[in-house]
XYZ file of N, CA and C in Angstrom:
348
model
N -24.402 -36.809 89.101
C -24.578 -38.178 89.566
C -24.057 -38.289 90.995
N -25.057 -39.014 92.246
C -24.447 -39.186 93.478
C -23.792 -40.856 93.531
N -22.954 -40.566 94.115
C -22.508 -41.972 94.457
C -21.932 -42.361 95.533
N -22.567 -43.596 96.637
C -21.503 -43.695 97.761
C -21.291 -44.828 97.343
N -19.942 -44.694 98.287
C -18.799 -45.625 98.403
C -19.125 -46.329 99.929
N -19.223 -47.600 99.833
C -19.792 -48.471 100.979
C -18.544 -48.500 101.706
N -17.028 -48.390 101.924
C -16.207 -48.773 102.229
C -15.170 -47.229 102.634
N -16.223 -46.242 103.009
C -16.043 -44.832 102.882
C -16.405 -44.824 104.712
N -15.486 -44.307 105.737
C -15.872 -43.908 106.724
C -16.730 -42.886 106.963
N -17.037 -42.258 105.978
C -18.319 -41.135 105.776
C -19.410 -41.885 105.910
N -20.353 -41.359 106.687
C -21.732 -42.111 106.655
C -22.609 -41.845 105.310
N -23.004 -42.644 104.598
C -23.892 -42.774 103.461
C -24.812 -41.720 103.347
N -25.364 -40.964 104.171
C -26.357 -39.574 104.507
C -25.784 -38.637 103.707
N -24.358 -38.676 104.407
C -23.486 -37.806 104.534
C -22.878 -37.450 103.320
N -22.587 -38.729 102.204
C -22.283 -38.394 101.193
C -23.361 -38.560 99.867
N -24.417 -38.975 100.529
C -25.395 -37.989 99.743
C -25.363 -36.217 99.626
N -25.306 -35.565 100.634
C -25.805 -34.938 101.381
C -24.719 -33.884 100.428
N -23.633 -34.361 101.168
C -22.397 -33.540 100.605
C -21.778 -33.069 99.183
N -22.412 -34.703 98.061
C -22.177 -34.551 96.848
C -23.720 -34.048 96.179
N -24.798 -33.649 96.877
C -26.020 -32.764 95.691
C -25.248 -31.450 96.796
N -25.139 -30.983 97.408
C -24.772 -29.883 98.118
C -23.582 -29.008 97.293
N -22.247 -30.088 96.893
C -21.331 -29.099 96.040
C -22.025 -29.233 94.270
N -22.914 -30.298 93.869
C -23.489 -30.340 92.528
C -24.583 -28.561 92.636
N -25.227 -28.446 94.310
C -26.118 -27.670 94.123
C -25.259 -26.251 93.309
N -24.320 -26.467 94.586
C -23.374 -25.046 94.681
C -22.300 -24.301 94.009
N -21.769 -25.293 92.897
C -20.719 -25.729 91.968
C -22.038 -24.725 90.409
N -23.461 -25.141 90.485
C -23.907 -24.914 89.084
C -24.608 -26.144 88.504
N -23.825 -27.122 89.061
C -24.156 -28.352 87.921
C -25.773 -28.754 88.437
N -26.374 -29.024 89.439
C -27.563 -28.592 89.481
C -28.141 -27.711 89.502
N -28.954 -27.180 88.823
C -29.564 -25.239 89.026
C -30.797 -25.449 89.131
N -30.736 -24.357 90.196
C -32.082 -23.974 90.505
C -33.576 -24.413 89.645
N -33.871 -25.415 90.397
C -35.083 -25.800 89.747
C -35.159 -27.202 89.379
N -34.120 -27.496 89.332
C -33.556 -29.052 88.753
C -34.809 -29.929 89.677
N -35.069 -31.271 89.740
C -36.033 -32.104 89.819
C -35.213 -33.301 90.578
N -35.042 -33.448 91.779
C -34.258 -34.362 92.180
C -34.640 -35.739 92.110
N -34.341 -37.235 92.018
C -34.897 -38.607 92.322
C -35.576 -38.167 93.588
N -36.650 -39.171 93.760
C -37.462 -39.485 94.618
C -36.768 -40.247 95.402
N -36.901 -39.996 96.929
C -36.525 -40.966 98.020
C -36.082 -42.296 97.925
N -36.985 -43.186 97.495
C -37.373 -44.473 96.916
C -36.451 -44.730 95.940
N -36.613 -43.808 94.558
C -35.409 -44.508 93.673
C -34.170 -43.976 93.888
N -33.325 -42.914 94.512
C -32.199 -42.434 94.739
C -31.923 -43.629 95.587
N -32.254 -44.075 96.798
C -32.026 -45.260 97.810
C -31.912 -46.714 96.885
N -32.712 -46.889 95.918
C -32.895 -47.911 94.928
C -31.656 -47.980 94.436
N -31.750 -47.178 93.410
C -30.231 -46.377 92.821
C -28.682 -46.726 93.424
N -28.535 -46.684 94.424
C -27.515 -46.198 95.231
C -27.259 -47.498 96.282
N -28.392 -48.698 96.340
C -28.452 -49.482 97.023
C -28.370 -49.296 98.811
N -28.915 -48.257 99.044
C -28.801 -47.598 100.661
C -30.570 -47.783 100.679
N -30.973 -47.607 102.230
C -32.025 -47.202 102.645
C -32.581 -46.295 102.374
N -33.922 -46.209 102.435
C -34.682 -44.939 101.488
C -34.468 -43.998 102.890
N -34.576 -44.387 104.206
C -34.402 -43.370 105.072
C -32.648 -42.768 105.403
N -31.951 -43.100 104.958
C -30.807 -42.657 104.361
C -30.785 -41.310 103.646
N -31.427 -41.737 102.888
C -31.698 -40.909 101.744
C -32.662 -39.427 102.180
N -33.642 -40.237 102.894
C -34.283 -39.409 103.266
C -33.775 -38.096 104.491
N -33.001 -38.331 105.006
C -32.187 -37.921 106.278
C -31.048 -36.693 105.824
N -30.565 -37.135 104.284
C -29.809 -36.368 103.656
C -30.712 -35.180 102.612
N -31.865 -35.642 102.473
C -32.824 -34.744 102.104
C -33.316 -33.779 102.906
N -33.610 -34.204 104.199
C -33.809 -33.046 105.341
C -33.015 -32.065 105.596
N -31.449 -32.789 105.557
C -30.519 -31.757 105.992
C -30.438 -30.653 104.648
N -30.639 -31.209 103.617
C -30.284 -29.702 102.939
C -31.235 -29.400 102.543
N -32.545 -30.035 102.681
C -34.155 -28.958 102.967
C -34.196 -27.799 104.123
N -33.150 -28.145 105.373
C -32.855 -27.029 106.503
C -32.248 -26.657 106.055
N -30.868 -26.344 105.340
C -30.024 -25.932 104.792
C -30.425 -24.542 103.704
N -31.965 -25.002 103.011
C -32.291 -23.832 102.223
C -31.672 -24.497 100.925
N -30.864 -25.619 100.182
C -30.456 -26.038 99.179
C -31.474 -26.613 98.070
N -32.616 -27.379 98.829
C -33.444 -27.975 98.240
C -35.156 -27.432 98.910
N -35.985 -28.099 98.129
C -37.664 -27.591 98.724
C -38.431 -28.892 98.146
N -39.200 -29.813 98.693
C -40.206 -30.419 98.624
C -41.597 -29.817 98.338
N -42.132 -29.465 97.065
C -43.573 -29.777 96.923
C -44.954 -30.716 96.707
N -44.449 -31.231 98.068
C -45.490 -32.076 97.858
C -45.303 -33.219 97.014
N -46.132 -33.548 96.373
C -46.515 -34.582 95.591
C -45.370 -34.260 94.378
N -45.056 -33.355 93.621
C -44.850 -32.966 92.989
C -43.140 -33.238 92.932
N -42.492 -33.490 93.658
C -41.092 -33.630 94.052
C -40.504 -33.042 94.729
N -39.278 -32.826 94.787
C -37.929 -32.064 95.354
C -37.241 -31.738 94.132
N -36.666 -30.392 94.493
C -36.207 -29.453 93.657
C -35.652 -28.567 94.226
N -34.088 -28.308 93.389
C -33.475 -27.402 93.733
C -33.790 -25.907 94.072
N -33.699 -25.088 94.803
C -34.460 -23.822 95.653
C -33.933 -22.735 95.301
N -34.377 -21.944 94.481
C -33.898 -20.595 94.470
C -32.698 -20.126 96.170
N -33.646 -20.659 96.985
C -33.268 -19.893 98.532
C -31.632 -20.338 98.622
N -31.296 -21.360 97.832
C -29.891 -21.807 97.739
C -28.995 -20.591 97.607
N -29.370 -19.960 95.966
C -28.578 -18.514 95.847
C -28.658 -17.834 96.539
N -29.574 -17.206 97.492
C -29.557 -16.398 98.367
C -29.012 -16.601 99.692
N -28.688 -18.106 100.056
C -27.920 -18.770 101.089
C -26.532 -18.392 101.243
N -26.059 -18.658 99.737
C -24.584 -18.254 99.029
C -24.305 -16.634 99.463
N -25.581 -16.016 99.172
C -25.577 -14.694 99.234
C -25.183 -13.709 100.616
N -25.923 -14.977 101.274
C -25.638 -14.544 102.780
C -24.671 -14.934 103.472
N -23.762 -16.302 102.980
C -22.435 -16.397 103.397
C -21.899 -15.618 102.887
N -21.694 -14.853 101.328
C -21.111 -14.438 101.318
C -20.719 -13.037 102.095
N -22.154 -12.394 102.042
C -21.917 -11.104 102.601
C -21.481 -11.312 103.949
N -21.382 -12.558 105.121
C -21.179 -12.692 106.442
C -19.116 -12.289 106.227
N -18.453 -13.653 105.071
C -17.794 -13.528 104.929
C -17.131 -11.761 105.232
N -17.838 -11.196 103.806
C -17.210 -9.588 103.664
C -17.319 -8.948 104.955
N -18.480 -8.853 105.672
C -18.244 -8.312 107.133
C -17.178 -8.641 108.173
N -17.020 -10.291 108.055
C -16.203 -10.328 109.128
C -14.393 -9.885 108.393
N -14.421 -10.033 106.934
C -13.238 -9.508 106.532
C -12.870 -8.041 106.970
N -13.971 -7.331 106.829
C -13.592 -5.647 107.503
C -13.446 -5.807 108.725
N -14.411 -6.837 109.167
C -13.812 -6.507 111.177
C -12.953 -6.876 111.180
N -11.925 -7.809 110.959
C -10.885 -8.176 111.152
C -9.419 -6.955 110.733
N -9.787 -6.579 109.491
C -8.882 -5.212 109.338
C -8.912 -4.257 109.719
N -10.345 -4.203 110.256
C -10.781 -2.976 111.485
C -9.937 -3.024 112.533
N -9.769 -4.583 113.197
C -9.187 -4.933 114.229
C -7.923 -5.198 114.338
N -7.029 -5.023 112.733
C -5.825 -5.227 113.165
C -5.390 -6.472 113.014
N -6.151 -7.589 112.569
C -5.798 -8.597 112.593
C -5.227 -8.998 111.100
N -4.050 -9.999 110.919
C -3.393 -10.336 109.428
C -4.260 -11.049 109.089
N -4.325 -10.875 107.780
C -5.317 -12.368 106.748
C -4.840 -13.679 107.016
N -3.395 -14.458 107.488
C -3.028 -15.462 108.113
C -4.038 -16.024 109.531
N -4.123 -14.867 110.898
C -4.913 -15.053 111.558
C -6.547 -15.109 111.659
N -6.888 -14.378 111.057
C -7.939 -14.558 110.298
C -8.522 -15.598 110.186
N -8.074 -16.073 108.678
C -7.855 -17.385 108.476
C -7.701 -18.167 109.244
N -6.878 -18.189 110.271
C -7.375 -19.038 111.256
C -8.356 -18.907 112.302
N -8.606 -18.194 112.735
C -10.206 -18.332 113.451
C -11.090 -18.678 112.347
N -10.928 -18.566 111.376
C -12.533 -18.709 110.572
C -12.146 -20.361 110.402
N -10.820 -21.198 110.311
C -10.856 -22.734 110.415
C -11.103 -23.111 111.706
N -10.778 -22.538 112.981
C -11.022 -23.339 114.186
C -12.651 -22.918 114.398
N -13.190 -21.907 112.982
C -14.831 -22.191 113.937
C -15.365 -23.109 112.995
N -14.896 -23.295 111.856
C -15.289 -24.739 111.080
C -15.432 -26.024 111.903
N -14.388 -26.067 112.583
C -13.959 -26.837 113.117
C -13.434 -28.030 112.469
């Protein structure tokens, strides 16, 4: 279930966006799942359908979700393989870093200041 909070300095997109993103990534939606339509998620939720829609784009670029058409939006296989590829970025930059000498403390911190 998504839900914003009107009284949330997060922009409404945003916590669309953010709560099907950890539902995608967490399991609780899987691959294939059938998302609300534009129209009633915005209905739903009492936000703008282009709201809605805006938070649909971003994790259609993202590789989380896929639009067919007429047919709906649905969770994307390409999601797992997204995971797949952070993860393996992760494991690489973990060896360069022990390659390089660097502690898992520092580390850790470059990988938060490129979060930002």
């Amino acid at each position: 279930m998504v839900r914003v909070d009107p009284n949330s300095s997060i922009p409404p997109f945003e916590q669309v966006r953010t709560a099907y993103a950890a539902q995608i990534n967490d399991g609780t939606l899987p691959v294939g799942a059938k998302l609300p339509t534009v129209r009633k998620l915005a209905e739903d939720l009492g936000i703008a359908p282009n709201t809605v829609a805006k938070a649909y784009r971003e994790l259609e670029e993202a590789g989380l979700i896929e639009t067919r058409g007429r047919a709906g939006t649905f969770v994307s296989a390409v999601g797992d393989e997204t995971r797949e590829r952070a993860r393996q970025a992760a494991a690489d930059y973990a060896a360069l870093t022990r390659k390089l000498g660097l502690g898992k403390d520092e580390a850790k911190a470059i990988i938060d200041a490129a979060l930002g």
